[in-house]
């Protein structure tokens, strides 16, 4: 027997008992990490003289390069499949469940029979599982004790997949949990997930592979000087298509690439490692690591104090728990996926080498686990010292907590479940946007009296920014922005503050048809606006000096509104706004909407305040609310302006939500959206429909809000199928619903509606056989008899143009709608167009036919039903075709732009190019969004890594052609209604 020596784990070998033992060690088919950690346990068992039969699908070299002994036996069998990966960063949840069904459920009886016979044939004393479910049941059937060694279990992993992929697979989860229940106890590794299926638990230290060589020895073999900075690129296998480039690394750096294919060409500053290279030695010889989170990478990064730049993966449910451990010990920095794929590595790597990882716990988990397994095999009864019932209840609570999170978004792990601050000296996790910020303050400086952050990292960041303001001294000699100086004296930090959050939205279908009553489909995006509100007695409000001076001149304290808006430098507007709330009153009644609109138009640099203060005015006008207290408001939005993703609606909805919370107003999300539409229509003066506000107020994460805008009836929240993904791509051309194109198209649409209603009235009046229709000279009166009086009556009184079916429009009305009409000609013939938010300019010419036709067909195009169709490329092609039709209909209305056309053309080119890789296209359609005339396009495609790469290709090609790099919107988050509000107060010192 030969077991290699080395720098090891600091512990001795397991002392062999008097008798020789036989272990059956089952290892899941999910990744190398399970095999490498099992290797350490197996090594100690073999060193003690025991026979270990390893049941695995992993390559033999993983074990045989470390252990050369007749006591090691490898049996190549696959009894589970783990998670099926669509690519290196994404799990296919439905495919995972289906493959497990075929691998472990269909042949279950034959598997159990075979495993029982085999266990008896080798005369196993103990079965060990990491963490194959059926192994525990087979051991029980064979009358052999079993123990599991793991940081997660498959019932936890698959439970979330079932929630997302369909309950018809839920029996898999129950079967796995039942199998685990036969296990005597669990040896639980650090970074663990909730595992309520296990009856008892024993915690063991990190299991890590030992080092064989020193840092200097490894570098000498590789020909790398000690002074050279080295990053190890470790994604468990180099994914095809990832082209690594020289300029991605800081000057003078080298990158060691694990798992690169034999044909992969690498730049000179990237070094390809052998397939069987011993990773722990290479990690210890590096300065940092770039990779994906798994138990093996995390445990060895912690053990060898290697800063770890990690990229999140989709639907790897164990990842948040391992990430939590990384961040506790100051060992991790998160890189966003886009920066990984585009090579924006330098700031992350340079930041990583400044970290000081502080894990100092034991790393001899392999030895400890082997000792416990040996004792168990000879009959020793282990008592964990933990209250098993309480522990399982706790696990079950956290399991449910995880499963109730918004799909596709991690939820933070409860403090009481993970390592405590007192034990580890917790410091906040570092992300790229934190690099230039202050880490001295934390959202934990606030006591949350009501509400839940729901794991939203942007809400945590907003509370951190508030905390930073609370400790800020505006008199400090350090240079500060005007908005930060003003915000630091905005609130009384000893009093309650109310916080609301509302996201922007991506217009998937509907767009400008919303004001015509169309069915629209809207997705709330990840980017959102946060608003903090504090009410106070006018005599006690903290005021800016110029506000105080105005109050003194007016003879005393009156209710004052003070607003600070972060991000003012980006849009060249004033960062602050203040007014006496009495300015909104005319005696004992609110002023008119026209006067309110005029009030905010006086100073263009402060017109932005209409979106915030306008919510107060609408509440006063529509609900009769009287505000006798002063009010301080802070607005911070990550929804970029002018990109067609409803930055204005998110500000309005967040502002009104926070104000309503502060004043105890119970306003339903739908009603709040309608009120916010009035802010935009009547106070700001933008003639938008209601879909933006509805999506921001009523939307839910990873669902499309299906709504009929008559005026705002939510039909349902449509789950986005897991194989479909939507992106927003910004053209760089500023969009505004207050622009003349949008307004003139709306006027043309209402003109068309008026023409159709008048034509229907004429047909109705001439519907008697004795009368002659006068709609057109060649009209046959008999053809109108079939239309029916009731039908014509409904069309003559039609409130929403979208209630007219396309066939009726084409058969009866289309031929008489003019392409263009002048304002004075329309007014002379029809009087008014009956739209309260726009006016007809007699001197303008208006396009009528295309704006009239668009909402009628857009309502017909809304593809809600297709989203639930079979998972095929045909389904995606049909959805894509509908988006293209919508896009060109916008162009016909005059709402296109060169930039959005260029983006749509790039999507089409990539979709249809002959050189596309096997498997067909991954992008299927695109359309201009919202009010058009620039802004963003919505792209639909497969949810896979290749589609993300093609989106990046579109970004690069657009920049090469225009000089502008488009912003990409991806991901989703809950609307204001789902978020509710937070009531917070700064903790006393």
mmCIF file of N, CA and C in Angstrom, residues 338-450:
data_model
loop_
_atom_site.group_PDB
_atom_site.id
_atom_site.type_symbol
_atom_site.label_atom_id
_atom_site.label_comp_id
_atom_site.label_asym_id
_atom_site.label_seq_id
_atom_site.Cartn_x
_atom_site.Cartn_y
_atom_site.Cartn_z
ATOM 1 N N UNK A 338 -21.763 39.087 -17.175
ATOM 2 C CA UNK A 338 -21.448 39.856 -18.379
ATOM 3 C C UNK A 338 -19.975 40.233 -18.425
ATOM 4 N N UNK A 339 -19.411 40.601 -17.272
ATOM 5 C CA UNK A 339 -17.995 40.965 -17.247
ATOM 6 C C UNK A 339 -17.104 39.752 -17.466
ATOM 7 N N UNK A 340 -17.566 38.583 -17.040
ATOM 8 C CA UNK A 340 -16.805 37.362 -17.328
ATOM 9 C C UNK A 340 -16.735 37.140 -18.831
ATOM 10 N N UNK A 341 -17.863 37.227 -19.502
ATOM 11 C CA UNK A 341 -17.925 36.898 -20.925
ATOM 12 C C UNK A 341 -17.284 37.963 -21.806
ATOM 13 N N UNK A 342 -17.267 39.205 -21.333
ATOM 14 C CA UNK A 342 -16.689 40.280 -22.136
ATOM 15 C C UNK A 342 -15.231 40.551 -21.778
ATOM 16 N N UNK A 343 -14.713 39.852 -20.779
ATOM 17 C CA UNK A 343 -13.312 40.015 -20.426
ATOM 18 C C UNK A 343 -12.999 41.207 -19.559
ATOM 19 N N UNK A 344 -14.001 41.751 -18.895
ATOM 20 C CA UNK A 344 -13.762 42.891 -17.992
ATOM 21 C C UNK A 344 -13.327 42.342 -16.637
ATOM 22 N N UNK A 345 -12.137 41.744 -16.628
ATOM 23 C CA UNK A 345 -11.646 41.025 -15.451
ATOM 24 C C UNK A 345 -10.773 41.879 -14.540
ATOM 25 N N UNK A 346 -10.103 42.843 -15.112
ATOM 26 C CA UNK A 346 -9.013 43.507 -14.390
ATOM 27 C C UNK A 346 -9.412 44.084 -13.036
ATOM 28 N N UNK A 347 -10.498 44.858 -12.930
ATOM 29 C CA UNK A 347 -10.815 45.442 -11.618
ATOM 30 C C UNK A 347 -11.114 44.402 -10.550
ATOM 31 N N UNK A 348 -11.701 43.275 -10.969
ATOM 32 C CA UNK A 348 -11.999 42.214 -10.007
ATOM 33 C C UNK A 348 -10.709 41.555 -9.513
ATOM 34 N N UNK A 349 -9.812 41.271 -10.435
ATOM 35 C CA UNK A 349 -8.564 40.596 -10.058
ATOM 36 C C UNK A 349 -7.703 41.506 -9.183
ATOM 37 N N UNK A 350 -7.631 42.769 -9.559
ATOM 38 C CA UNK A 350 -6.812 43.697 -8.771
ATOM 39 C C UNK A 350 -7.408 43.898 -7.384
ATOM 40 N N UNK A 351 -8.735 43.888 -7.297
ATOM 41 C CA UNK A 351 -9.367 43.997 -5.984
ATOM 42 C C UNK A 351 -9.160 42.731 -5.178
ATOM 43 N N UNK A 352 -9.197 41.587 -5.851
ATOM 44 C CA UNK A 352 -9.083 40.303 -5.146
ATOM 45 C C UNK A 352 -7.774 40.190 -4.377
ATOM 46 N N UNK A 353 -6.683 40.661 -4.967
ATOM 47 C CA UNK A 353 -5.385 40.477 -4.301
ATOM 48 C C UNK A 353 -5.212 41.407 -3.107
ATOM 49 N N UNK A 354 -6.179 42.311 -2.897
ATOM 50 C CA UNK A 354 -6.127 43.138 -1.687
ATOM 51 C C UNK A 354 -6.890 42.508 -0.524
ATOM 52 N N UNK A 355 -7.653 41.440 -0.802
ATOM 53 C CA UNK A 355 -8.406 40.776 0.263
ATOM 54 C C UNK A 355 -7.460 40.083 1.241
ATOM 55 N N UNK A 356 -7.969 39.896 2.422
ATOM 56 C CA UNK A 356 -7.218 39.163 3.449
ATOM 57 C C UNK A 356 -8.110 38.051 4.002
ATOM 58 N N UNK A 357 -8.175 36.916 3.283
ATOM 59 C CA UNK A 357 -9.024 35.804 3.751
ATOM 60 C C UNK A 357 -8.662 35.426 5.173
ATOM 61 N N UNK A 358 -9.691 35.174 5.982
ATOM 62 C CA UNK A 358 -9.448 35.016 7.419
ATOM 63 C C UNK A 358 -9.944 33.681 7.963
ATOM 64 N N UNK A 359 -10.156 32.678 7.103
ATOM 65 C CA UNK A 359 -10.589 31.386 7.632
ATOM 66 C C UNK A 359 -9.428 30.735 8.380
ATOM 67 N N UNK A 360 -9.662 30.406 9.642
ATOM 68 C CA UNK A 360 -8.622 29.769 10.451
ATOM 69 C C UNK A 360 -9.159 28.525 11.153
ATOM 70 N N UNK A 361 -10.271 27.975 10.648
ATOM 71 C CA UNK A 361 -10.843 26.767 11.223
ATOM 72 C C UNK A 361 -10.090 25.527 10.791
ATOM 73 N N UNK A 362 -10.429 24.394 11.352
ATOM 74 C CA UNK A 362 -9.762 23.144 10.997
ATOM 75 C C UNK A 362 -10.090 22.729 9.572
ATOM 76 N N UNK A 363 -9.147 22.043 8.937
ATOM 77 C CA UNK A 363 -9.336 21.561 7.569
ATOM 78 C C UNK A 363 -9.067 20.061 7.487
ATOM 79 N N UNK A 364 -9.207 19.385 8.611
ATOM 80 C CA UNK A 364 -8.947 17.941 8.652
ATOM 81 C C UNK A 364 -10.245 17.145 8.664
ATOM 82 N N UNK A 365 -11.240 17.635 7.920
ATOM 83 C CA UNK A 365 -12.533 16.955 7.892
ATOM 84 C C UNK A 365 -12.446 15.538 7.363
ATOM 85 N N UNK A 366 -11.521 15.268 6.435
ATOM 86 C CA UNK A 366 -11.360 13.913 5.908
ATOM 87 C C UNK A 366 -10.953 12.934 6.989
ATOM 88 N N UNK A 367 -10.018 13.346 7.806
ATOM 89 C CA UNK A 367 -9.557 12.486 8.902
ATOM 90 C C UNK A 367 -10.653 12.302 9.944
ATOM 91 N N UNK A 368 -11.338 13.404 10.308
ATOM 92 C CA UNK A 368 -12.397 13.324 11.314
ATOM 93 C C UNK A 368 -13.527 12.423 10.832
ATOM 94 N N UNK A 369 -13.937 12.603 9.569
ATOM 95 C CA UNK A 369 -15.018 11.789 9.016
ATOM 96 C C UNK A 369 -14.627 10.316 8.974
ATOM 97 N N UNK A 370 -13.386 10.023 8.571
ATOM 98 C CA UNK A 370 -12.932 8.635 8.489
ATOM 99 C C UNK A 370 -12.947 7.977 9.864
ATOM 100 N N UNK A 371 -12.554 8.709 10.878
ATOM 101 C CA UNK A 371 -12.544 8.184 12.245
ATOM 102 C C UNK A 371 -13.963 7.833 12.708
ATOM 103 N N UNK A 372 -14.924 8.740 12.420
ATOM 104 C CA UNK A 372 -16.318 8.493 12.812
ATOM 105 C C UNK A 372 -16.873 7.301 12.042
ATOM 106 N N UNK A 373 -16.571 7.211 10.764
ATOM 107 C CA UNK A 373 -17.066 6.097 9.945
ATOM 108 C C UNK A 373 -16.499 4.762 10.442
ATOM 109 N N UNK A 374 -15.238 4.761 10.805
ATOM 110 C CA UNK A 374 -14.618 3.536 11.314
ATOM 111 C C UNK A 374 -15.277 3.100 12.623
ATOM 112 N N UNK A 375 -15.482 4.057 13.515
ATOM 113 C CA UNK A 375 -16.119 3.726 14.798
ATOM 114 C C UNK A 375 -17.548 3.226 14.594
ATOM 115 N N UNK A 376 -18.251 3.841 13.635
ATOM 116 C CA UNK A 376 -19.627 3.429 13.368
ATOM 117 C C UNK A 376 -19.660 2.010 12.813
ATOM 118 N N UNK A 377 -18.691 1.691 11.963
ATOM 119 C CA UNK A 377 -18.652 0.360 11.347
ATOM 120 C C UNK A 377 -18.422 -0.752 12.364
ATOM 121 N N UNK A 378 -17.750 -0.436 13.463
ATOM 122 C CA UNK A 378 -17.506 -1.462 14.493
ATOM 123 C C UNK A 378 -18.570 -1.447 15.576
ATOM 124 N N UNK A 379 -19.633 -0.623 15.379
ATOM 125 C CA UNK A 379 -20.779 -0.697 16.282
ATOM 126 C C UNK A 379 -20.943 0.434 17.245
ATOM 127 N N UNK A 380 -20.048 1.436 17.192
ATOM 128 C CA UNK A 380 -20.175 2.547 18.131
ATOM 129 C C UNK A 380 -21.392 3.388 17.776
ATOM 130 N N UNK A 381 -22.122 3.825 18.785
ATOM 131 C CA UNK A 381 -23.292 4.674 18.593
ATOM 132 C C UNK A 381 -22.877 6.132 18.818
ATOM 133 N N UNK A 382 -23.059 6.942 17.819
ATOM 134 C CA UNK A 382 -22.712 8.354 17.941
ATOM 135 C C UNK A 382 -23.952 9.157 18.301
ATOM 136 N N UNK A 383 -23.804 10.028 19.277
ATOM 137 C CA UNK A 383 -24.866 10.964 19.650
ATOM 138 C C UNK A 383 -24.340 12.358 19.329
ATOM 139 N N UNK A 384 -25.073 13.075 18.498
ATOM 140 C CA UNK A 384 -24.547 14.336 17.983
ATOM 141 C C UNK A 384 -24.495 15.443 19.021
ATOM 142 N N UNK A 385 -25.305 15.327 20.070
ATOM 143 C CA UNK A 385 -25.367 16.423 21.035
ATOM 144 C C UNK A 385 -26.281 17.543 20.590
ATOM 145 N N UNK A 386 -26.915 17.366 19.437
ATOM 146 C CA UNK A 386 -27.851 18.377 18.947
ATOM 147 C C UNK A 386 -29.273 17.872 19.146
ATOM 148 N N UNK A 387 -30.201 18.787 19.315
ATOM 149 C CA UNK A 387 -31.602 18.416 19.420
ATOM 150 C C UNK A 387 -32.107 18.113 18.021
ATOM 151 N N UNK A 388 -32.236 16.845 17.704
ATOM 152 C CA UNK A 388 -32.556 16.449 16.336
ATOM 153 C C UNK A 388 -33.880 17.023 15.868
ATOM 154 N N UNK A 389 -34.903 16.971 16.704
ATOM 155 C CA UNK A 389 -36.201 17.492 16.298
ATOM 156 C C UNK A 389 -36.157 18.967 15.997
ATOM 157 N N UNK A 390 -35.496 19.726 16.858
ATOM 158 C CA UNK A 390 -35.392 21.173 16.644
ATOM 159 C C UNK A 390 -34.580 21.480 15.389
ATOM 160 N N UNK A 391 -33.515 20.702 15.200
ATOM 161 C CA UNK A 391 -32.673 20.924 14.017
ATOM 162 C C UNK A 391 -33.450 20.644 12.738
ATOM 163 N N UNK A 392 -34.225 19.565 12.714
ATOM 164 C CA UNK A 392 -34.979 19.219 11.506
ATOM 165 C C UNK A 392 -36.086 20.252 11.245
ATOM 166 N N UNK A 393 -36.688 20.764 12.308
ATOM 167 C CA UNK A 393 -37.705 21.799 12.133
ATOM 168 C C UNK A 393 -37.067 23.061 11.556
ATOM 169 N N UNK A 394 -35.915 23.411 12.076
ATOM 170 C CA UNK A 394 -35.200 24.577 11.568
ATOM 171 C C UNK A 394 -34.864 24.413 10.086
ATOM 172 N N UNK A 395 -34.373 23.231 9.735
ATOM 173 C CA UNK A 395 -34.056 22.952 8.335
ATOM 174 C C UNK A 395 -35.293 23.044 7.460
ATOM 175 N N UNK A 396 -36.399 22.515 7.964
ATOM 176 C CA UNK A 396 -37.633 22.541 7.184
ATOM 177 C C UNK A 396 -38.106 23.973 6.967
ATOM 178 N N UNK A 397 -37.953 24.821 7.984
ATOM 179 C CA UNK A 397 -38.362 26.220 7.863
ATOM 180 C C UNK A 397 -37.530 26.916 6.792
ATOM 181 N N UNK A 398 -36.227 26.716 6.837
ATOM 182 C CA UNK A 398 -35.359 27.381 5.871
ATOM 183 C C UNK A 398 -35.567 26.810 4.471
ATOM 184 N N UNK A 399 -35.848 25.522 4.381
ATOM 185 C CA UNK A 399 -36.163 24.919 3.089
ATOM 186 C C UNK A 399 -37.377 25.615 2.476
ATOM 187 N N UNK A 400 -38.426 25.762 3.263
ATOM 188 C CA UNK A 400 -39.605 26.459 2.761
ATOM 189 C C UNK A 400 -39.314 27.912 2.432
ATOM 190 N N UNK A 401 -38.488 28.532 3.247
ATOM 191 C CA UNK A 401 -38.083 29.927 3.031
ATOM 192 C C UNK A 401 -37.397 30.078 1.678
ATOM 193 N N UNK A 402 -36.516 29.124 1.360
ATOM 194 C CA UNK A 402 -35.816 29.158 0.080
ATOM 195 C C UNK A 402 -36.775 28.952 -1.083
ATOM 196 N N UNK A 403 -37.703 28.000 -0.926
ATOM 197 C CA UNK A 403 -38.583 27.650 -2.045
ATOM 198 C C UNK A 403 -39.606 28.743 -2.332
ATOM 199 N N UNK A 404 -39.860 29.636 -1.384
ATOM 200 C CA UNK A 404 -40.837 30.701 -1.607
ATOM 201 C C UNK A 404 -40.213 31.949 -2.213
ATOM 202 N N UNK A 405 -38.920 31.913 -2.469
ATOM 203 C CA UNK A 405 -38.311 33.091 -3.077
ATOM 204 C C UNK A 405 -38.782 33.227 -4.521
ATOM 205 N N UNK A 406 -38.594 34.417 -5.073
ATOM 206 C CA UNK A 406 -38.951 34.638 -6.470
ATOM 207 C C UNK A 406 -38.077 33.749 -7.334
ATOM 208 N N UNK A 407 -38.655 33.051 -8.323
ATOM 209 C CA UNK A 407 -37.869 32.164 -9.181
ATOM 210 C C UNK A 407 -36.713 32.900 -9.831
ATOM 211 N N UNK A 408 -35.561 32.227 -9.864
ATOM 212 C CA UNK A 408 -34.409 32.809 -10.514
ATOM 213 C C UNK A 408 -33.657 33.819 -9.681
ATOM 214 N N UNK A 409 -34.057 34.036 -8.442
ATOM 215 C CA UNK A 409 -33.355 35.005 -7.599
ATOM 216 C C UNK A 409 -33.082 34.386 -6.235
ATOM 217 N N UNK A 410 -31.852 34.517 -5.797
ATOM 218 C CA UNK A 410 -31.494 33.984 -4.495
ATOM 219 C C UNK A 410 -32.147 34.796 -3.394
ATOM 220 N N UNK A 411 -32.414 34.130 -2.297
ATOM 221 C CA UNK A 411 -32.867 34.825 -1.108
ATOM 222 C C UNK A 411 -31.741 34.739 -0.090
ATOM 223 N N UNK A 412 -31.552 35.768 0.687
ATOM 224 C CA UNK A 412 -30.506 35.721 1.693
ATOM 225 C C UNK A 412 -30.778 34.650 2.729
ATOM 226 N N UNK A 413 -29.720 34.052 3.237
ATOM 227 C CA UNK A 413 -29.870 33.006 4.243
ATOM 228 C C UNK A 413 -30.123 33.662 5.592
ATOM 229 N N UNK A 414 -31.120 33.212 6.344
ATOM 230 C CA UNK A 414 -31.393 33.836 7.641
ATOM 231 C C UNK A 414 -30.168 33.828 8.545
ATOM 232 N N UNK A 415 -29.983 34.918 9.257
ATOM 233 C CA UNK A 415 -28.809 35.027 10.127
ATOM 234 C C UNK A 415 -28.739 33.882 11.121
ATOM 235 N N UNK A 416 -29.879 33.459 11.643
ATOM 236 C CA UNK A 416 -29.864 32.440 12.688
ATOM 237 C C UNK A 416 -29.548 31.056 12.140
ATOM 238 N N UNK A 417 -29.533 30.921 10.797
ATOM 239 C CA UNK A 417 -29.241 29.613 10.219
ATOM 240 C C UNK A 417 -27.760 29.453 9.910
ATOM 241 N N UNK A 418 -27.111 30.530 9.545
ATOM 242 C CA UNK A 418 -25.712 30.445 9.138
ATOM 243 C C UNK A 418 -24.803 30.823 10.294
ATOM 244 N N UNK A 419 -23.524 30.900 9.995
ATOM 245 C CA UNK A 419 -22.544 31.246 11.024
ATOM 246 C C UNK A 419 -22.854 32.619 11.600
ATOM 247 N N UNK A 420 -22.741 32.743 12.887
ATOM 248 C CA UNK A 420 -23.110 34.009 13.525
ATOM 249 C C UNK A 420 -21.980 35.022 13.421
ATOM 250 N N UNK A 421 -22.331 36.291 13.538
ATOM 251 C CA UNK A 421 -21.328 37.348 13.478
ATOM 252 C C UNK A 421 -20.320 37.218 14.610
ATOM 253 N N UNK A 422 -20.805 36.822 15.776
ATOM 254 C CA UNK A 422 -19.911 36.742 16.929
ATOM 255 C C UNK A 422 -18.825 35.693 16.712
ATOM 256 N N UNK A 423 -19.202 34.626 15.963
ATOM 257 C CA UNK A 423 -18.233 33.553 15.747
ATOM 258 C C UNK A 423 -17.202 33.922 14.691
ATOM 259 N N UNK A 424 -17.626 34.702 13.702
ATOM 260 C CA UNK A 424 -16.750 34.873 12.550
ATOM 261 C C UNK A 424 -16.304 36.295 12.293
ATOM 262 N N UNK A 425 -16.871 37.266 12.999
ATOM 263 C CA UNK A 425 -16.520 38.644 12.705
ATOM 264 C C UNK A 425 -16.954 39.031 11.311
ATOM 265 N N UNK A 426 -18.256 38.930 11.054
ATOM 266 C CA UNK A 426 -18.768 39.114 9.704
ATOM 267 C C UNK A 426 -18.490 40.519 9.205
ATOM 268 N N UNK A 427 -18.067 40.588 7.962
ATOM 269 C CA UNK A 427 -18.001 41.856 7.250
ATOM 270 C C UNK A 427 -18.806 41.684 5.975
ATOM 271 N N UNK A 428 -19.246 42.786 5.412
ATOM 272 C CA UNK A 428 -20.130 42.712 4.262
ATOM 273 C C UNK A 428 -19.402 42.144 3.054
ATOM 274 N N UNK A 429 -20.155 41.407 2.259
ATOM 275 C CA UNK A 429 -19.610 40.858 1.027
ATOM 276 C C UNK A 429 -19.225 41.993 0.089
ATOM 277 N N UNK A 430 -18.213 41.730 -0.711
ATOM 278 C CA UNK A 430 -17.746 42.724 -1.647
ATOM 279 C C UNK A 430 -18.239 42.380 -3.040
ATOM 280 N N UNK A 431 -18.859 43.330 -3.709
ATOM 281 C CA UNK A 431 -19.211 43.163 -5.104
ATOM 282 C C UNK A 431 -18.562 44.292 -5.865
ATOM 283 N N UNK A 432 -18.583 44.183 -7.172
ATOM 284 C CA UNK A 432 -17.846 45.156 -7.968
ATOM 285 C C UNK A 432 -18.286 46.580 -7.687
ATOM 286 N N UNK A 433 -19.598 46.808 -7.549
ATOM 287 C CA UNK A 433 -20.044 48.178 -7.347
ATOM 288 C C UNK A 433 -19.716 48.693 -5.959
ATOM 289 N N UNK A 434 -19.206 47.817 -5.087
ATOM 290 C CA UNK A 434 -18.795 48.272 -3.759
ATOM 291 C C UNK A 434 -17.337 48.730 -3.736
ATOM 292 N N UNK A 435 -16.592 48.505 -4.834
ATOM 293 C CA UNK A 435 -15.152 48.687 -4.763
ATOM 294 C C UNK A 435 -14.739 50.097 -4.367
ATOM 295 N N UNK A 436 -15.490 51.074 -4.836
ATOM 296 C CA UNK A 436 -15.122 52.450 -4.555
ATOM 297 C C UNK A 436 -15.955 53.054 -3.437
ATOM 298 N N UNK A 437 -16.730 52.218 -2.779
ATOM 299 C CA UNK A 437 -17.616 52.722 -1.744
ATOM 300 C C UNK A 437 -17.054 52.515 -0.354
ATOM 301 N N UNK A 438 -17.803 53.001 0.622
ATOM 302 C CA UNK A 438 -17.396 52.849 2.013
ATOM 303 C C UNK A 438 -17.999 51.589 2.597
ATOM 304 N N UNK A 439 -17.196 50.823 3.298
ATOM 305 C CA UNK A 439 -17.686 49.593 3.938
ATOM 306 C C UNK A 439 -17.940 49.808 5.423
ATOM 307 N N UNK A 440 -17.845 51.073 5.849
ATOM 308 C CA UNK A 440 -17.960 51.329 7.274
ATOM 309 C C UNK A 440 -19.389 51.211 7.787
ATOM 310 N N UNK A 441 -20.350 51.470 6.897
ATOM 311 C CA UNK A 441 -21.731 51.454 7.343
ATOM 312 C C UNK A 441 -22.466 50.285 6.740
ATOM 313 N N UNK A 442 -23.579 49.946 7.319
ATOM 314 C CA UNK A 442 -24.338 48.782 6.884
ATOM 315 C C UNK A 442 -25.808 49.036 7.099
ATOM 316 N N UNK A 443 -26.643 48.327 6.295
ATOM 317 C CA UNK A 443 -28.084 48.460 6.490
ATOM 318 C C UNK A 443 -28.500 47.954 7.858
ATOM 319 N N UNK A 444 -27.620 47.182 8.500
ATOM 320 C CA UNK A 444 -27.938 46.674 9.829
ATOM 321 C C UNK A 444 -27.954 47.791 10.878
ATOM 322 N N UNK A 445 -27.541 48.994 10.492
ATOM 323 C CA UNK A 445 -27.649 50.133 11.400
ATOM 324 C C UNK A 445 -29.112 50.511 11.622
ATOM 325 N N UNK A 446 -29.991 49.979 10.778
ATOM 326 C CA UNK A 446 -31.412 50.285 10.902
ATOM 327 C C UNK A 446 -32.177 49.103 11.467
ATOM 328 N N UNK A 447 -33.141 49.405 12.288
ATOM 329 C CA UNK A 447 -34.092 48.406 12.770
ATOM 330 C C UNK A 447 -35.291 48.414 11.825
ATOM 331 N N UNK A 448 -35.623 47.250 11.270
ATOM 332 C CA UNK A 448 -36.767 47.153 10.371
ATOM 333 C C UNK A 448 -38.000 46.861 11.218
ATOM 334 N N UNK A 449 -38.874 47.851 11.329
ATOM 335 C CA UNK A 449 -40.063 47.745 12.162
ATOM 336 C C UNK A 449 -41.224 47.095 11.430
ATOM 337 N N UNK A 450 -41.183 47.171 10.115
ATOM 338 C CA UNK A 450 -42.238 46.560 9.308
ATOM 339 C C UNK A 450 -41.643 46.209 7.946
#
